[in-house]
Amino acid sequence: MNSILSLAQASENARSFDTLLLVLVLFSLAIVTLVGTLVLVFSIRYRKGSKVTRHRVPRLLSHQIEWGWTSATVFVALFFFWGAASIMVRQLDPPPDAMEIHVEAKQWMWKARHPNGTREINALHVPMGQPVKLYLDSQDVIHSFFVPAFRLKQDVVPGRTATTWFTATEPGTYHLFCAEFCGTSHSQMTGEIVVMEPEDFSAWLANRPEGDTLVAEGRKLFTTAGCSGCHAEGSDVHAPDLNGVAGRRVALADGRVVTADDAYLRDSILLPARDVVAGYAPIMPDFGGILETGEVTALVAYLRSLGTQEGETP
Amino acid sequence: MTDIAALPEPHPATPRPTRSYLGAGSDLRSWLLTTDHKRIAILYALTLTLFFFIGGAAATLIRIELITPAGDLVSADSYNKLFTLHGVIMVWFFLVPAIPTTFGNFILPMAVGASDVAFPRLNLLSWYLTVAGGLLALVSLLVGGVDTGWTFYTPYSTLYSNSYVTLAAAGVFVAGFGTIATGVNMIVTVHVLRARGMRWMRLPLFVWSIYATSIIMVLATPALAVALLMIVVDRLFGLSLFDPDQGGDPIIFQHVFWFYSHPAVYIMILPGMGVVTEIITCFARRRVFGYEAMVFAILGIAIFSFFVWGHHMFVSGQSAWASLVFSILSFVVAVPSAIKVFNWSATLYGGHITFEASMLYALGFLGLFTLGGLTGLFLASIPIDVHVHDTYFVVAHFHYIMVGAMVTAFFGGLHFWWPKVTGRHYSEPWARLAAILMFVGFNFTFFPQFILGYLGMPRRYHSYPPEFQIWHVLSSAGAVILALAYLVPLVYLTLSLRYGRRAGDNPWHASGLEWATTSPPPRDNFVIPPTVDTDPYAYHAAHEEPSERDESGGDHQSSRKDEMP
């Protein structure tokens, strides 16, 4: 796995990363050699007392030299930008078949929940070769989900759900670090990422106690927290219908039109007065002090599932 | 270069025509109420030296703790407070003021041919503000400490940290006004107090660099004040600006903070670039290569520095397109830095180079700045930054720039202008030894941290997995050499005040106006206001090749032989 000089290359992104890194390292070596040689050669050749003839640089030539290395540097800078940016853009969106795992960060632990509800603390088991999309939430301060072997890092900011993804390529156990300083035990907020062959992963998953899936927990909360009192089909209260709300374009009372993404759904639960839907009275109570972060995540997951197959057939 | 340069050096036995600035009194009152820019520079230098060694002591404890993987020397909380203390003190009470308030104060008015800065009383007020801010910060760090890191990230700093955040933030806030006042003073001095004939394109690059730095200070420091004020009101009055449960946004803080703190990196490094240009030209006996390009590079860096702050936030969840824009701008800001490196190298071409201690520091700067700048390209590449962000790679990168380059330039300037400031020579062999030790010790300490960062070692970790230990041990071993290299000058420079040979007015035969007056200079710097009729760095006529220093071994001369012909 990791030696003292090399880092395991355990995800698809790690390969393109290491290639780019190598190019930059070689380029840096070339520049250091160039500058080092110039300084060394000039220092020796033009040291005081040496008898070599000193030629002056004509003004025109020195201007040409100046323009020469300026444009060369601009070209190199843009070239590296293009190389780095194209790798980044290629890796922006996860493949559509990615497996979704929810991760919750809090001082000072990582809690993960698999699609079937299986939970883990400070550990995450994933199958090799399967794209995995992570939904990351924080209960308190900013944390950062960092897996060096995957060359993957994503800050987890309270109040918004971050997403990131990876496809593991090598079985093994790798470090998970919190990379954003989060208080006293920051350096204890670590865990392990276990990459398994797909069949081993299935066997591992089958032996774990199954918990509620996030959607199931959200469905329960939808009733117990009182959402259904207004938003259920049979309710007398004039409240928006939430079937298929996720991803829909929503017209607001103040004239704005927004897309109902995760952040919008979360804000509508915690700060309902901010984005009132056009045609409805601002009567929804504020759930900020009532629901915990994990519960809001579950509700949002449930809302996302409404209108899809999973949501309609309880 | 000027008519003043031809003034004969007075015979040591006869009284000098004017008393030096040191002769204005030696009681406390004469120092604490002075409006002489040179004395204020000394006050700053003493204050900053104290802060440098306090910050350095914290760094020493950090490096000792990290020798073993387990967190066994200090508790986790103490460790967090140590790196916060190290960062807060070093950034705001050493690096940011370091060159502008010492050499900027002492040399810049003389370099433009003025008798003082534009607002001498404001200058003294800047020092008091810096000291007051520093004391507030020190008190907060001593009574209980702050554990947020120097970056004060919210919502940890506003809602969760039970440490003296408000007091420390107040200290930095107060010191910020000192920084702004210094900036205003330097800008106005350069605009209105230049000597006759000192046209803009005749300004030494040191003056240009302080001028550009001052513009950044004046424009960026208010953003820091806003960021700190928001933290304070959030903590004291529960304004919840950064509390997501109340509709706040923790990321807003990062935007405002880095809008200051990225330009602040250039506040730290630009003056260093200016100092190094003075040194390299002087000891290569050569006009600087590409003066105009150097001026535009300095101004370009100052302007572009305001538009790259988002590269600190590639993994914060900012939009991918914002990240791309900040990435390309970060690559672009590398261009003027590269131009400067090439120009310094080319300045050596065809010179008559000597290797006094200040030249060794300047060449060391060149190497360390090149490495620090190149690793900046790594961080501007988004995929690389995603991996190495918040790891020791970043720690190594900014230490190469701020400590490797900037502190080396500070020591270079200190050795270059020491004879001017004190009128004495220090021990040249010891100074050369310290310069070499500093270069070796620095690389030994920080190069292993690049590797640590690539391997995934996160920063601000009190304990760490054992596979990283070998690199931490190397780094700590290097830190011993580095610490020694910082302590040695303290000894020989102090000794030189009493035992050093008289330096004479211009021991290096340098071209700047500051060398055209006596060492140490009189209260008003010049007996007759100087006039300027040549380009800067007129070590040789523009159409001729460089010539040797007009006598041999300047630093072995007695003061009387140091007269300019």
Coordinates of N, CA and C in Angstrom, one line a residue, chain A residues 2-7 17-18 20-21 24-25 27-28 31-32 34-35 38-39 42-43 46-49 54-57 59 62 65-66 69-70 73-74 77-78 80-81 84-85 87-89 92 107 139-142 146 148 151-155 157-160 175 177-184 186-190 271 274, chain B residues 76-77 80 83 147-148 153-156 160 244 247 249-251 254 286 289-290 292-293 315-317 320 324 327-328 331 335 338-339 341-343 345-346 348-355 366 374 377-378 381-384 386-391 454-456 458-463 465 467 470-471 543-545 548 551-553:
Chain A
N2 N 0.8 2.0 1.1 CA 1.6 3.3 1.1 C 3.0 2.9 1.6
S3 N 4.0 3.4 0.9 CA 5.4 3.3 1.4 C 5.7 4.8 1.8
I4 N 7.0 4.9 2.3 CA 7.3 6.3 2.7 C 7.5 7.3 1.6
L5 N 7.5 6.8 0.4 CA 7.7 7.7 -0.7 C 6.6 7.7 -1.7
S6 N 5.8 6.7 -1.8 CA 4.7 6.7 -2.8 C 3.4 6.5 -2.1
L7 N 2.4 7.0 -2.8 CA 1.0 7.0 -2.2 C 0.2 6.0 -3.1
F17 N -4.5 12.4 -11.9 CA -3.8 13.3 -10.9 C -2.3 13.1 -11.0
D18 N -1.9 11.8 -10.9 CA -0.4 11.6 -10.8 C 0.3 11.9 -12.1
L20 N -0.7 14.4 -14.2 CA -0.5 15.9 -14.2 C 0.6 16.3 -13.2
L21 N 0.6 15.7 -12.0 CA 1.6 16.0 -11.1 C 3.0 15.8 -11.6
L24 N 4.1 18.5 -14.0 CA 4.4 19.7 -13.2 C 5.8 19.6 -12.5
V25 N 6.0 18.4 -12.0 CA 7.3 18.2 -11.3 C 8.4 18.3 -12.3
F27 N 8.5 19.9 -15.2 CA 8.6 21.3 -15.6 C 9.3 22.1 -14.5
S28 N 9.0 21.9 -13.2 CA 9.6 22.6 -12.2 C 11.1 22.3 -12.1
I31 N 12.8 24.3 -14.8 CA 13.0 25.7 -14.5 C 14.1 25.9 -13.4
V32 N 14.0 25.0 -12.3 CA 15.0 25.1 -11.3 C 16.4 24.9 -11.9
L34 N 17.3 25.5 -15.0 CA 17.6 26.6 -15.8 C 18.1 27.8 -15.0
V35 N 17.3 28.2 -14.0 CA 17.6 29.4 -13.1 C 18.9 29.1 -12.3
L38 N 21.9 29.3 -14.7 CA 22.2 30.7 -15.0 C 22.9 31.4 -13.9
V39 N 22.4 31.3 -12.7 CA 22.9 31.9 -11.5 C 24.4 31.4 -11.3
F42 N 26.8 32.4 -14.3 CA 27.1 33.9 -14.2 C 28.0 34.2 -13.0
S43 N 27.6 33.6 -11.9 CA 28.4 33.9 -10.6 C 29.8 33.5 -10.8
Y46 N 31.4 35.7 -14.1 CA 31.5 37.1 -14.0 C 31.8 37.5 -12.5
R47 N 32.5 36.6 -11.8 CA 32.9 37.0 -10.5 C 33.9 38.1 -10.6
K48 N 34.0 38.9 -9.5 CA 34.9 40.0 -9.6 C 36.4 39.5 -9.8
G49 N 37.1 40.1 -10.7 CA 38.4 39.7 -10.9 C 38.6 38.8 -12.1
R54 N 33.2 41.4 -20.8 CA 31.8 41.6 -20.5 C 31.2 42.3 -21.6
H55 N 30.3 41.7 -22.3 CA 29.6 42.3 -23.4 C 28.3 43.0 -22.8
R56 N 28.1 44.2 -23.3 CA 26.8 44.8 -22.9 C 25.7 44.3 -23.8
V57 N 24.5 44.3 -23.2 CA 23.4 43.8 -23.9 C 22.7 45.0 -24.6
R59 N 20.1 47.5 -26.2 CA 18.8 47.8 -25.7 C 17.7 47.0 -26.4
S62 N 17.7 43.4 -25.4 CA 17.2 43.1 -24.1 C 15.7 43.2 -24.1
I65 N 14.5 39.9 -25.5 CA 14.6 38.9 -24.5 C 13.5 39.0 -23.5
E66 N 13.2 40.2 -23.1 CA 12.1 40.4 -22.1 C 10.8 39.9 -22.7
W69 N 10.7 35.9 -23.0 CA 10.3 35.1 -21.8 C 9.0 35.4 -21.2
T70 N 8.5 36.6 -21.4 CA 7.2 37.0 -20.9 C 6.2 36.1 -21.7
T73 N 6.3 32.5 -20.8 CA 5.7 32.2 -19.5 C 4.1 32.2 -19.6
V74 N 3.6 33.2 -20.4 CA 2.1 33.3 -20.5 C 1.7 32.0 -21.2
A77 N 1.8 29.1 -18.8 CA 0.7 29.2 -17.8 C -0.6 28.8 -18.4
L78 N -0.9 29.3 -19.6 CA -2.2 28.9 -20.2 C -2.3 27.4 -20.5
F80 N -0.8 25.0 -18.9 CA -1.0 24.2 -17.7 C -2.5 24.4 -17.2
F81 N -3.0 25.6 -17.4 CA -4.4 25.8 -17.0 C -5.3 24.9 -17.8
A84 N -5.0 21.3 -16.6 CA -5.6 21.0 -15.3 C -7.1 21.2 -15.4
A85 N -7.5 22.2 -16.1 CA -9.0 22.5 -16.1 C -9.7 21.4 -16.9
I87 N -8.9 18.2 -17.0 CA -9.1 17.1 -16.1 C -10.2 17.3 -15.1
M88 N -10.2 18.6 -14.6 CA -11.2 18.9 -13.6 C -12.6 18.8 -14.2
V89 N -12.8 19.4 -15.4 CA -14.2 19.4 -16.0 C -14.6 18.0 -16.3
L92 N -16.2 16.4 -13.3 CA -17.3 17.1 -12.5 C -18.4 16.3 -12.1
Q107 N -18.3 16.8 15.1 CA -17.1 16.8 15.9 C -17.1 15.5 16.8
Q139 N -23.0 18.5 11.0 CA -23.9 18.9 12.0 C -23.4 20.1 12.8
D140 N -22.1 20.4 12.6 CA -21.7 21.6 13.5 C -20.8 22.5 12.7
V141 N -19.5 22.2 12.6 CA -18.5 23.1 11.9 C -18.2 22.6 10.5
I142 N -17.2 23.3 9.9 CA -16.8 22.8 8.6 C -15.8 21.7 8.8
F146 N -11.4 13.7 3.2 CA -10.2 13.7 2.5 C -9.7 12.2 2.4
P148 N -6.6 10.5 0.7 CA -5.4 10.7 -0.1 C -5.3 9.7 -1.2
R151 N -7.1 10.8 -4.1 CA -6.8 12.2 -4.4 C -8.2 13.0 -4.4
L152 N -8.9 12.7 -3.3 CA -10.3 13.3 -3.2 C -10.4 14.1 -2.0
K153 N -10.9 15.3 -2.1 CA -11.2 16.1 -0.9 C -12.4 16.9 -1.2
Q154 N -13.3 17.0 -0.2 CA -14.5 17.9 -0.3 C -14.8 18.4 1.1
D155 N -14.9 19.8 1.1 CA -15.3 20.4 2.4 C -16.7 20.1 2.7
V157 N -19.7 21.6 4.6 CA -20.0 22.9 5.2 C -21.4 22.8 5.9
P158 N -21.6 23.1 7.1 CA -22.9 23.0 7.7 C -23.9 23.9 6.9
G159 N -25.1 23.4 6.8 CA -26.2 24.2 6.1 C -26.3 23.9 4.7
R160 N -25.4 23.2 4.1 CA -25.5 22.8 2.7 C -25.0 21.4 2.5
H175 N -6.6 5.6 4.3 CA -6.9 6.6 5.3 C -8.1 7.5 4.9
F177 N -9.2 11.2 6.3 CA -8.9 12.3 7.2 C -9.9 13.4 7.2
C178 N -10.0 14.1 8.3 CA -10.7 15.4 8.2 C -9.6 16.4 7.9
A179 N -9.8 17.1 6.9 CA -8.7 18.0 6.4 C -9.0 19.5 6.8
E180 N -10.2 19.8 7.3 CA -10.4 21.2 7.7 C -10.4 21.3 9.2
F181 N -9.6 22.1 9.8 CA -9.5 22.2 11.2 C -10.9 22.4 11.9
C182 N -11.2 21.5 12.8 CA -12.6 21.5 13.3 C -12.6 21.4 14.9
G183 N -11.5 21.8 15.5 CA -11.6 21.8 17.0 C -10.6 20.9 17.7
T184 N -10.8 20.7 19.0 CA -9.9 20.0 19.8 C -9.3 18.7 19.2
H186 N -9.5 17.4 16.2 CA -9.4 17.4 14.7 C -8.6 16.2 14.2
S187 N -7.4 16.0 14.8 CA -6.5 15.0 14.3 C -7.0 13.6 14.7
Q188 N -8.1 13.5 15.5 CA -8.6 12.1 15.8 C -9.8 11.9 14.8
M189 N -10.2 12.8 14.0 CA -11.4 12.7 13.2 C -10.9 11.9 11.9
T190 N -10.5 10.7 12.1 CA -10.0 9.9 11.0 C -10.8 8.6 10.9
L271 N -36.0 27.5 6.8 CA -36.3 29.0 6.7 C -37.5 29.2 5.8
R274 N -38.4 32.4 3.7 CA -37.5 33.1 2.8 C -38.0 32.9 1.3
Chain B
A76 N -3.9 18.2 23.0 CA -4.5 18.5 21.6 C -4.8 20.0 21.6
D77 N -5.5 20.5 22.7 CA -5.9 21.9 22.8 C -4.7 22.8 22.8
N80 N -3.3 23.0 19.3 CA -4.1 23.9 18.5 C -3.8 25.4 18.8
F83 N -0.3 26.4 17.2 CA -0.2 26.8 15.8 C -1.0 28.1 15.5
D147 N -7.8 29.0 19.6 CA -7.6 27.7 19.0 C -8.2 27.6 17.6
T148 N -8.3 28.7 16.9 CA -9.1 28.6 15.6 C -8.1 28.5 14.4
Y153 N -11.7 30.5 10.7 CA -12.8 30.0 9.9 C -14.1 29.9 10.8
T154 N -15.2 30.4 10.2 CA -16.5 30.2 10.8 C -17.1 28.9 10.3
P155 N -18.1 28.4 11.0 CA -18.7 28.8 12.2 C -17.9 28.3 13.5
Y156 N -16.7 27.7 13.2 CA -16.0 27.2 14.4 C -15.6 28.4 15.3
Y160 N -18.4 27.8 18.1 CA -17.9 26.6 18.8 C -16.7 26.8 19.7
P244 N -25.7 28.7 9.9 CA -26.6 28.2 8.9 C -28.0 28.0 9.4
G247 N -29.9 31.1 8.9 CA -29.9 31.7 7.6 C -28.5 32.3 7.3
D249 N -24.3 32.1 6.5 CA -23.5 31.3 5.6 C -22.0 31.3 6.0
P250 N -21.5 30.2 6.4 CA -20.1 30.2 6.8 C -19.1 30.5 5.7
I251 N -19.5 30.3 4.5 CA -18.5 30.5 3.4 C -18.3 32.0 3.1
Q254 N -15.1 33.1 4.4 CA -13.9 32.8 3.7 C -13.7 33.7 2.5
R286 N 25.9 46.2 -11.6 CA 25.2 46.1 -12.9 C 23.9 46.8 -12.8
F289 N 18.5 44.3 -15.0 CA 18.0 43.9 -16.4 C 16.5 44.2 -16.4
G290 N 16.1 45.0 -17.4 CA 14.6 45.2 -17.7 C 13.9 46.0 -16.6
E292 N 12.0 48.6 -16.7 CA 10.5 48.9 -16.9 C 9.7 47.6 -16.7
A293 N 10.2 46.5 -17.2 CA 9.5 45.2 -17.0 C 9.3 44.9 -15.5
V315 N -12.1 23.5 -2.8 CA -12.8 22.4 -2.3 C -13.9 22.8 -1.3
S316 N -14.2 24.1 -1.3 CA -15.2 24.6 -0.3 C -16.6 24.3 -0.8
G317 N -16.8 24.0 -2.1 CA -18.1 23.8 -2.7 C -18.5 25.0 -3.5
A320 N -18.1 25.3 -9.9 CA -17.0 24.9 -10.6 C -16.5 26.0 -11.6
L324 N -12.8 27.7 -12.0 CA -12.0 27.8 -13.2 C -11.5 29.2 -13.4
S327 N -8.7 29.8 -11.1 CA -7.6 29.0 -11.5 C -6.8 29.7 -12.6
I328 N -7.4 30.2 -13.6 CA -6.7 30.8 -14.7 C -6.0 32.1 -14.2
F331 N -2.9 31.3 -12.4 CA -1.8 31.0 -13.4 C -1.2 32.3 -13.9
V335 N 3.0 34.9 -13.9 CA 3.8 35.4 -15.0 C 4.7 36.6 -14.5
A338 N 7.5 35.2 -12.5 CA 8.5 34.6 -13.3 C 9.4 35.6 -14.0
I339 N 8.8 36.7 -14.5 CA 9.6 37.7 -15.2 C 10.7 38.2 -14.2
V341 N 12.1 36.7 -11.7 CA 13.2 35.8 -11.5 C 14.1 35.8 -12.6
F342 N 13.6 35.8 -13.9 CA 14.5 35.8 -15.0 C 15.3 37.1 -15.1
N343 N 14.7 38.2 -14.7 CA 15.4 39.5 -14.7 C 16.6 39.5 -13.7
S345 N 18.2 36.9 -12.6 CA 19.2 36.1 -13.1 C 20.0 36.8 -14.2
A346 N 19.3 37.5 -15.1 CA 20.0 38.2 -16.2 C 20.8 39.4 -15.7
L348 N 22.8 39.3 -13.4 CA 24.2 38.9 -13.1 C 25.1 38.8 -14.3
Y349 N 24.4 38.8 -15.5 CA 25.2 38.6 -16.7 C 26.1 39.8 -16.9
G350 N 27.4 39.5 -17.1 CA 28.3 40.6 -17.4 C 28.7 41.5 -16.3
G351 N 28.4 41.0 -15.0 CA 28.7 41.9 -13.9 C 30.1 41.6 -13.4
H352 N 30.4 42.3 -12.2 CA 31.6 42.0 -11.5 C 31.2 41.6 -10.1
I353 N 30.8 40.3 -10.0 CA 30.1 39.9 -8.8 C 30.9 39.6 -7.6
T354 N 30.5 40.1 -6.5 CA 31.2 39.7 -5.2 C 30.1 39.1 -4.3
F355 N 30.6 38.3 -3.3 CA 29.6 37.5 -2.5 C 29.6 37.9 -1.1
L366 N 16.5 34.0 -4.2 CA 16.2 33.7 -5.6 C 15.8 32.2 -5.7
L374 N 7.1 28.1 -8.1 CA 6.7 26.9 -9.0 C 5.7 26.1 -8.3
L377 N 2.2 27.0 -8.9 CA 1.5 26.5 -10.1 C 0.8 25.2 -9.8
F378 N 1.4 24.3 -8.9 CA 0.7 23.1 -8.6 C -0.7 23.4 -7.9
S381 N -3.5 24.5 -10.2 CA -4.1 23.4 -10.9 C -5.2 22.8 -10.0
I382 N -6.4 22.9 -10.4 CA -7.5 22.5 -9.5 C -7.4 21.0 -9.1
P383 N -7.1 20.1 -10.0 CA -7.1 18.7 -9.5 C -6.0 18.4 -8.5
I384 N -4.9 19.1 -8.7 CA -3.8 18.9 -7.7 C -4.1 19.6 -6.4
V386 N -7.0 20.0 -5.1 CA -8.0 19.2 -4.4 C -7.3 18.2 -3.5
H387 N -6.2 17.6 -4.0 CA -5.5 16.6 -3.2 C -4.7 17.3 -2.1
V388 N -3.9 18.3 -2.4 CA -2.9 18.8 -1.5 C -3.4 20.0 -0.6
H389 N -4.6 20.5 -0.9 CA -5.2 21.6 -0.1 C -5.3 21.1 1.4
D390 N -4.9 22.0 2.3 CA -5.0 21.7 3.7 C -4.1 20.6 4.1
T391 N -3.0 20.3 3.3 CA -2.0 19.3 3.7 C -0.7 20.1 3.9
Y454 N 2.1 15.6 -0.3 CA 1.7 14.7 -1.4 C 1.2 13.4 -0.8
L455 N 1.9 12.9 0.2 CA 1.4 11.6 0.8 C 0.1 11.7 1.6
G456 N -0.4 12.9 1.8 CA -1.7 13.1 2.4 C -1.7 13.5 3.8
P458 N -2.5 15.7 6.6 CA -3.2 17.0 6.7 C -2.5 18.0 7.7
R459 N -2.7 19.2 7.5 CA -2.1 20.2 8.3 C -2.9 20.3 9.6
R460 N -2.3 21.0 10.6 CA -3.0 21.2 11.9 C -3.4 19.9 12.6
Y461 N -2.5 18.9 12.4 CA -2.8 17.6 13.1 C -1.8 17.4 14.2
H462 N -2.4 17.2 15.4 CA -1.6 17.0 16.6 C -0.9 15.7 16.7
S463 N -1.6 14.7 16.2 CA -1.0 13.3 16.1 C -1.3 12.8 14.6
P465 N -0.6 9.3 11.6 CA -0.3 7.9 11.3 C 1.2 7.7 11.2
E467 N 3.3 6.2 9.4 CA 4.1 6.1 8.2 C 4.7 7.5 7.8
I470 N 9.0 9.6 9.5 CA 10.4 9.8 8.9 C 10.5 11.2 8.4
W471 N 9.4 11.7 7.7 CA 9.5 13.0 7.1 C 9.4 14.1 8.2
H543 N 25.3 53.0 -21.8 CA 25.8 52.5 -23.1 C 27.1 51.7 -23.0
E544 N 27.6 51.6 -21.7 CA 28.9 50.9 -21.5 C 28.7 49.6 -20.8
E545 N 29.7 48.7 -20.9 CA 29.6 47.5 -20.1 C 30.0 47.8 -18.6
E548 N 34.3 47.3 -12.8 CA 34.5 46.8 -11.4 C 34.2 47.9 -10.4
E551 N 37.4 50.4 -6.2 CA 38.5 50.1 -5.4 C 38.3 48.7 -4.9
S552 N 39.4 48.1 -4.4 CA 39.2 46.7 -4.0 C 38.8 46.5 -2.6
G553 N 37.9 45.5 -2.4 CA 37.5 45.1 -1.1 C 36.9 46.2 -0.2

